[in-house]
Coordinates of N, CA and C in Angstrom, one line a residue:
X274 N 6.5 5.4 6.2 CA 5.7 4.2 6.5 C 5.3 4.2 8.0
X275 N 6.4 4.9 8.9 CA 5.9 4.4 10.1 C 5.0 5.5 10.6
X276 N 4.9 6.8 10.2 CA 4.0 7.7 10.5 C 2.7 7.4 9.6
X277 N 2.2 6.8 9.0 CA 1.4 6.3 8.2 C 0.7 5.5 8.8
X278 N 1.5 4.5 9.3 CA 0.9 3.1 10.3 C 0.5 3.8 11.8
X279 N 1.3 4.5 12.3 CA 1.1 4.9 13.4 C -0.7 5.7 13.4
X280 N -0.4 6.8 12.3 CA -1.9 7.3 12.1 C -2.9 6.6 11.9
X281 N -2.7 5.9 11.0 CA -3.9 4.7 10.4 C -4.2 3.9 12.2
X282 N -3.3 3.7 12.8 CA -3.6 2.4 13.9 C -4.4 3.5 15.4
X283 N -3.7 4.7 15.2 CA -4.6 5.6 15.9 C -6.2 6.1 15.6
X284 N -6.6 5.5 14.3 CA -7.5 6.3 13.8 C -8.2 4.5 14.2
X285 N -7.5 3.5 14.7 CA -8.8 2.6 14.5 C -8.6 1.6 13.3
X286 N -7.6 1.7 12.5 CA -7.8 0.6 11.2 C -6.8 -0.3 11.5
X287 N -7.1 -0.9 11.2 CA -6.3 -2.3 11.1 C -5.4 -2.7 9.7
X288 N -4.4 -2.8 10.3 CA -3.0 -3.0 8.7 C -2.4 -4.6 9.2
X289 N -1.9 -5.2 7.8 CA -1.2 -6.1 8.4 C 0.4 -5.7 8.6
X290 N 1.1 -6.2 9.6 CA 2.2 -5.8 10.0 C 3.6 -6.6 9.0
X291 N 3.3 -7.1 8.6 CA 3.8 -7.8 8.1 C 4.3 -7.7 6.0
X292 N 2.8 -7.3 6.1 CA 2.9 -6.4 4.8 C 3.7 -4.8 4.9
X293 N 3.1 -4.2 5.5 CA 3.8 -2.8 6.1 C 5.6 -3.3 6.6
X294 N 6.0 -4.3 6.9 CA 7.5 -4.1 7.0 C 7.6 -4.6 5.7
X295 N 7.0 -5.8 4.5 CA 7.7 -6.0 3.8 C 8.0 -4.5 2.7
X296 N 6.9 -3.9 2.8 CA 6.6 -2.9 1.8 C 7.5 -1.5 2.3
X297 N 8.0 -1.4 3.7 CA 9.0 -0.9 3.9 C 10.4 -1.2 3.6
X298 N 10.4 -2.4 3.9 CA 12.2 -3.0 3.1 C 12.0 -2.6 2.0
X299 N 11.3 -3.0 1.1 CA 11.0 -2.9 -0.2 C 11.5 -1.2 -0.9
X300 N 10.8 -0.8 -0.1 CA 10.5 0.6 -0.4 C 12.8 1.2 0.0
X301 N 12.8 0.7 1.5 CA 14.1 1.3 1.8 C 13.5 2.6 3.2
X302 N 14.7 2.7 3.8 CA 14.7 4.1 4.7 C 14.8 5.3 4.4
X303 N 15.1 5.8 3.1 CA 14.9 6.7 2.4 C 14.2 7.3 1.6
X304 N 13.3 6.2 1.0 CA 12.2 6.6 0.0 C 11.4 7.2 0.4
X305 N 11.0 8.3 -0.3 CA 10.2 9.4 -0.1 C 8.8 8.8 -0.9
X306 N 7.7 9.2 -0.3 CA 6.4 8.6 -1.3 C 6.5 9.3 -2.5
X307 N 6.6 10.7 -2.2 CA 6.9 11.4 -3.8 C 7.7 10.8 -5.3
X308 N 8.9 10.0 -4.4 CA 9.6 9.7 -5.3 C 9.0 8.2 -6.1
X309 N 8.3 7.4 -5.2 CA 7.5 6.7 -6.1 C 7.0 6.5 -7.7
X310 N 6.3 7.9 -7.5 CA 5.5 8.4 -8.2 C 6.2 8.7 -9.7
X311 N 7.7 9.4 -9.7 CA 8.8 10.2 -10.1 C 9.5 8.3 -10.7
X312 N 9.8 7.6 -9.9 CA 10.6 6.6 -10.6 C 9.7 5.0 -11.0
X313 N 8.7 5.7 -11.5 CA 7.9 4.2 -12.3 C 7.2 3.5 -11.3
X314 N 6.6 3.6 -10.0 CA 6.6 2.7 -9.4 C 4.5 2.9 -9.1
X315 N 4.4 2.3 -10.7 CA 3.0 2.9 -10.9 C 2.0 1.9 -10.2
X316 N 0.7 1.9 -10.3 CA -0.5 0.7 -9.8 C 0.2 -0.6 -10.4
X317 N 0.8 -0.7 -11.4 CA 0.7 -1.8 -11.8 C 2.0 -2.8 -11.5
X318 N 3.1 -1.6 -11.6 CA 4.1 -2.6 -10.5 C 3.8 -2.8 -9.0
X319 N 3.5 -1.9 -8.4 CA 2.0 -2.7 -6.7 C 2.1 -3.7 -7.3
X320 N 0.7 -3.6 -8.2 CA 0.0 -4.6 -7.8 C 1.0 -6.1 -8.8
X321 N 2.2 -6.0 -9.8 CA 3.0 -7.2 -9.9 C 4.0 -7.7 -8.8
X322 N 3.5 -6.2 -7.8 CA 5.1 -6.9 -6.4 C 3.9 -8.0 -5.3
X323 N 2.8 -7.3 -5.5 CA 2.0 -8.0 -4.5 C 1.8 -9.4 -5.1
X324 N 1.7 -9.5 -6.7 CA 1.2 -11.0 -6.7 C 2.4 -12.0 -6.5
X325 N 3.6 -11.3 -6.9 CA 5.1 -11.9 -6.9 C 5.6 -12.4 -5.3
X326 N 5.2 -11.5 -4.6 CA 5.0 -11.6 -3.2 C 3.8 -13.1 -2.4
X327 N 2.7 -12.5 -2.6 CA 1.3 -13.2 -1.8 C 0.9 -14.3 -3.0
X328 N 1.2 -14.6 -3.9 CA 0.0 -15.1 -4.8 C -0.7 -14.4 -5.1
X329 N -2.0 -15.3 -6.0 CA -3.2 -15.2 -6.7 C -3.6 -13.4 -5.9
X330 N -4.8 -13.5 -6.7 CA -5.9 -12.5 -6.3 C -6.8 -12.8 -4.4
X331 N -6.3 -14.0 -4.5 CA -7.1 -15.2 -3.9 C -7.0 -15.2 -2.5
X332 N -5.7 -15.2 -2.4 CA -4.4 -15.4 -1.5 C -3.9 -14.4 -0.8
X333 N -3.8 -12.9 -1.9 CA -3.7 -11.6 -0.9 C -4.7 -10.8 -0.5
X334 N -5.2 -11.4 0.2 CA -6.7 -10.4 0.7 C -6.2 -9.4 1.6
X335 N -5.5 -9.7 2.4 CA -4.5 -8.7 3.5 C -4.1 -7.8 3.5
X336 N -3.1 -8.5 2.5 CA -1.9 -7.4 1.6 C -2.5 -6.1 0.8
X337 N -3.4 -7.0 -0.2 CA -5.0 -5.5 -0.8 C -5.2 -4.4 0.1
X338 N -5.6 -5.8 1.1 CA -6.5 -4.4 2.0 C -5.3 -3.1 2.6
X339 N -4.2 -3.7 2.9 CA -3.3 -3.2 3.8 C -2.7 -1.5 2.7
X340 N -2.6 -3.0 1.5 CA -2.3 -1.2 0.5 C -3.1 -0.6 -0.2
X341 N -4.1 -0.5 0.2 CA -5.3 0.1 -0.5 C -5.5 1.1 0.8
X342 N -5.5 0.6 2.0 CA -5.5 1.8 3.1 C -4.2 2.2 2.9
X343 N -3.4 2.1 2.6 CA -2.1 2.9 2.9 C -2.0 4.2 1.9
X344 N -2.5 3.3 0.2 CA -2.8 4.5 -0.8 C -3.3 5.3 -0.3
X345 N -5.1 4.9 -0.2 CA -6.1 6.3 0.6 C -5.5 7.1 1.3
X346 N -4.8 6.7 2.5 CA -4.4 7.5 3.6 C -3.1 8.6 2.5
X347 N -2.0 8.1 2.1 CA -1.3 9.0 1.0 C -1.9 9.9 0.4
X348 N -2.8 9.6 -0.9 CA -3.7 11.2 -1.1 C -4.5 11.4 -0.6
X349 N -5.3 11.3 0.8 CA -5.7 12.0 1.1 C -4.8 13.1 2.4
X350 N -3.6 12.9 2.9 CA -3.0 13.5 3.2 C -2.4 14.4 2.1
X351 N -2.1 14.2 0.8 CA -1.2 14.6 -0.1 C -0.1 14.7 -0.2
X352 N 0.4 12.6 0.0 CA 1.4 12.8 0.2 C 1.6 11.9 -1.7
X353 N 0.8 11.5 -2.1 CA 1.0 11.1 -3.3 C -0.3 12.0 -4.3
X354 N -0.1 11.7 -5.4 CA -0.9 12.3 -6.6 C -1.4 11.5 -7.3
X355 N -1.1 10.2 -6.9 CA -1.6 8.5 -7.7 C -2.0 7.9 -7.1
X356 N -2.7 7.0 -7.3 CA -3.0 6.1 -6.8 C -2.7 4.5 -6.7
X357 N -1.5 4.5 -5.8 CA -0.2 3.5 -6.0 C -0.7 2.0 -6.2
X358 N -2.6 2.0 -5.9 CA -2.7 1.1 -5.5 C -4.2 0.9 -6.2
X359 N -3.9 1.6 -7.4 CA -5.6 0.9 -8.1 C -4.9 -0.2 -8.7
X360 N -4.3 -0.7 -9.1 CA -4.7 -2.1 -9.7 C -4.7 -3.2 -8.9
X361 N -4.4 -3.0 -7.6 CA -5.0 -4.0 -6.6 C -6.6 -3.8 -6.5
X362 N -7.1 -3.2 -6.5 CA -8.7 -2.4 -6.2 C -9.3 -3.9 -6.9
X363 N -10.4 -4.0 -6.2 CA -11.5 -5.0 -6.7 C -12.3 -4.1 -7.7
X364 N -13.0 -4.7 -8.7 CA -14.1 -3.9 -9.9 C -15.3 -3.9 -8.3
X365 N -15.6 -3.5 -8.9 CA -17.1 -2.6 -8.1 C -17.9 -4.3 -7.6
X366 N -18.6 -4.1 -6.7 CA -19.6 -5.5 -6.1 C -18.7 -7.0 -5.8
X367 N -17.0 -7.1 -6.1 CA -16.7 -8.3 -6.0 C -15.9 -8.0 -4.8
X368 N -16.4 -9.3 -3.8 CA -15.8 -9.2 -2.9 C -14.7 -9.7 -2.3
X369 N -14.0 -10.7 -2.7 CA -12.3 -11.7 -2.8 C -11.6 -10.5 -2.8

């Protein structure tokens, strides 16, 4: 997480901090992104910890955005094979 944040905040993007520690507790000091992937921790539990977490669709705009850049950044490094974070993803043209 924190070489993640670090590159993302070097490159210019903006994360919330706030999300990024909860989604590190969450996650633990240990967890490997790989292992994610390996123990069920598919788009769709994301996106049930985000609404269990933030609320509505409405309410986590932040938190979306925060792990939607964190996914991208993951495969495109190759540090995941999934995409931890499509079922947060908006359908195509909506913008909440």
């Amino acid at each position: 997480m924190q070489r993640s944040q670090e590159q993302l905040t070097d490159q210019g993007t903006r994360l919330d901090p706030t999300v990024v520690l909860l989604l590190g507790t969450r996650l633990g000091s240990t967890t490997r992104l790989d292992a994610l992937e390996r123990s069920g921790h598919d788009p769709a539990a994301v996106a049930t910890w985000v609404r269990s977490t933030w609320g509505s669709a409405d309410t986590s705009g932040d938190a979306r955005h925060t792990l939607t850049t964190l996914a991208d950044h993951w495969l495109a490094s190759g540090w995941t094979t999934t995409d931890l974070a499509a079922a947060l993803r908006l359908p195509e043209g909506r913008i909440t």
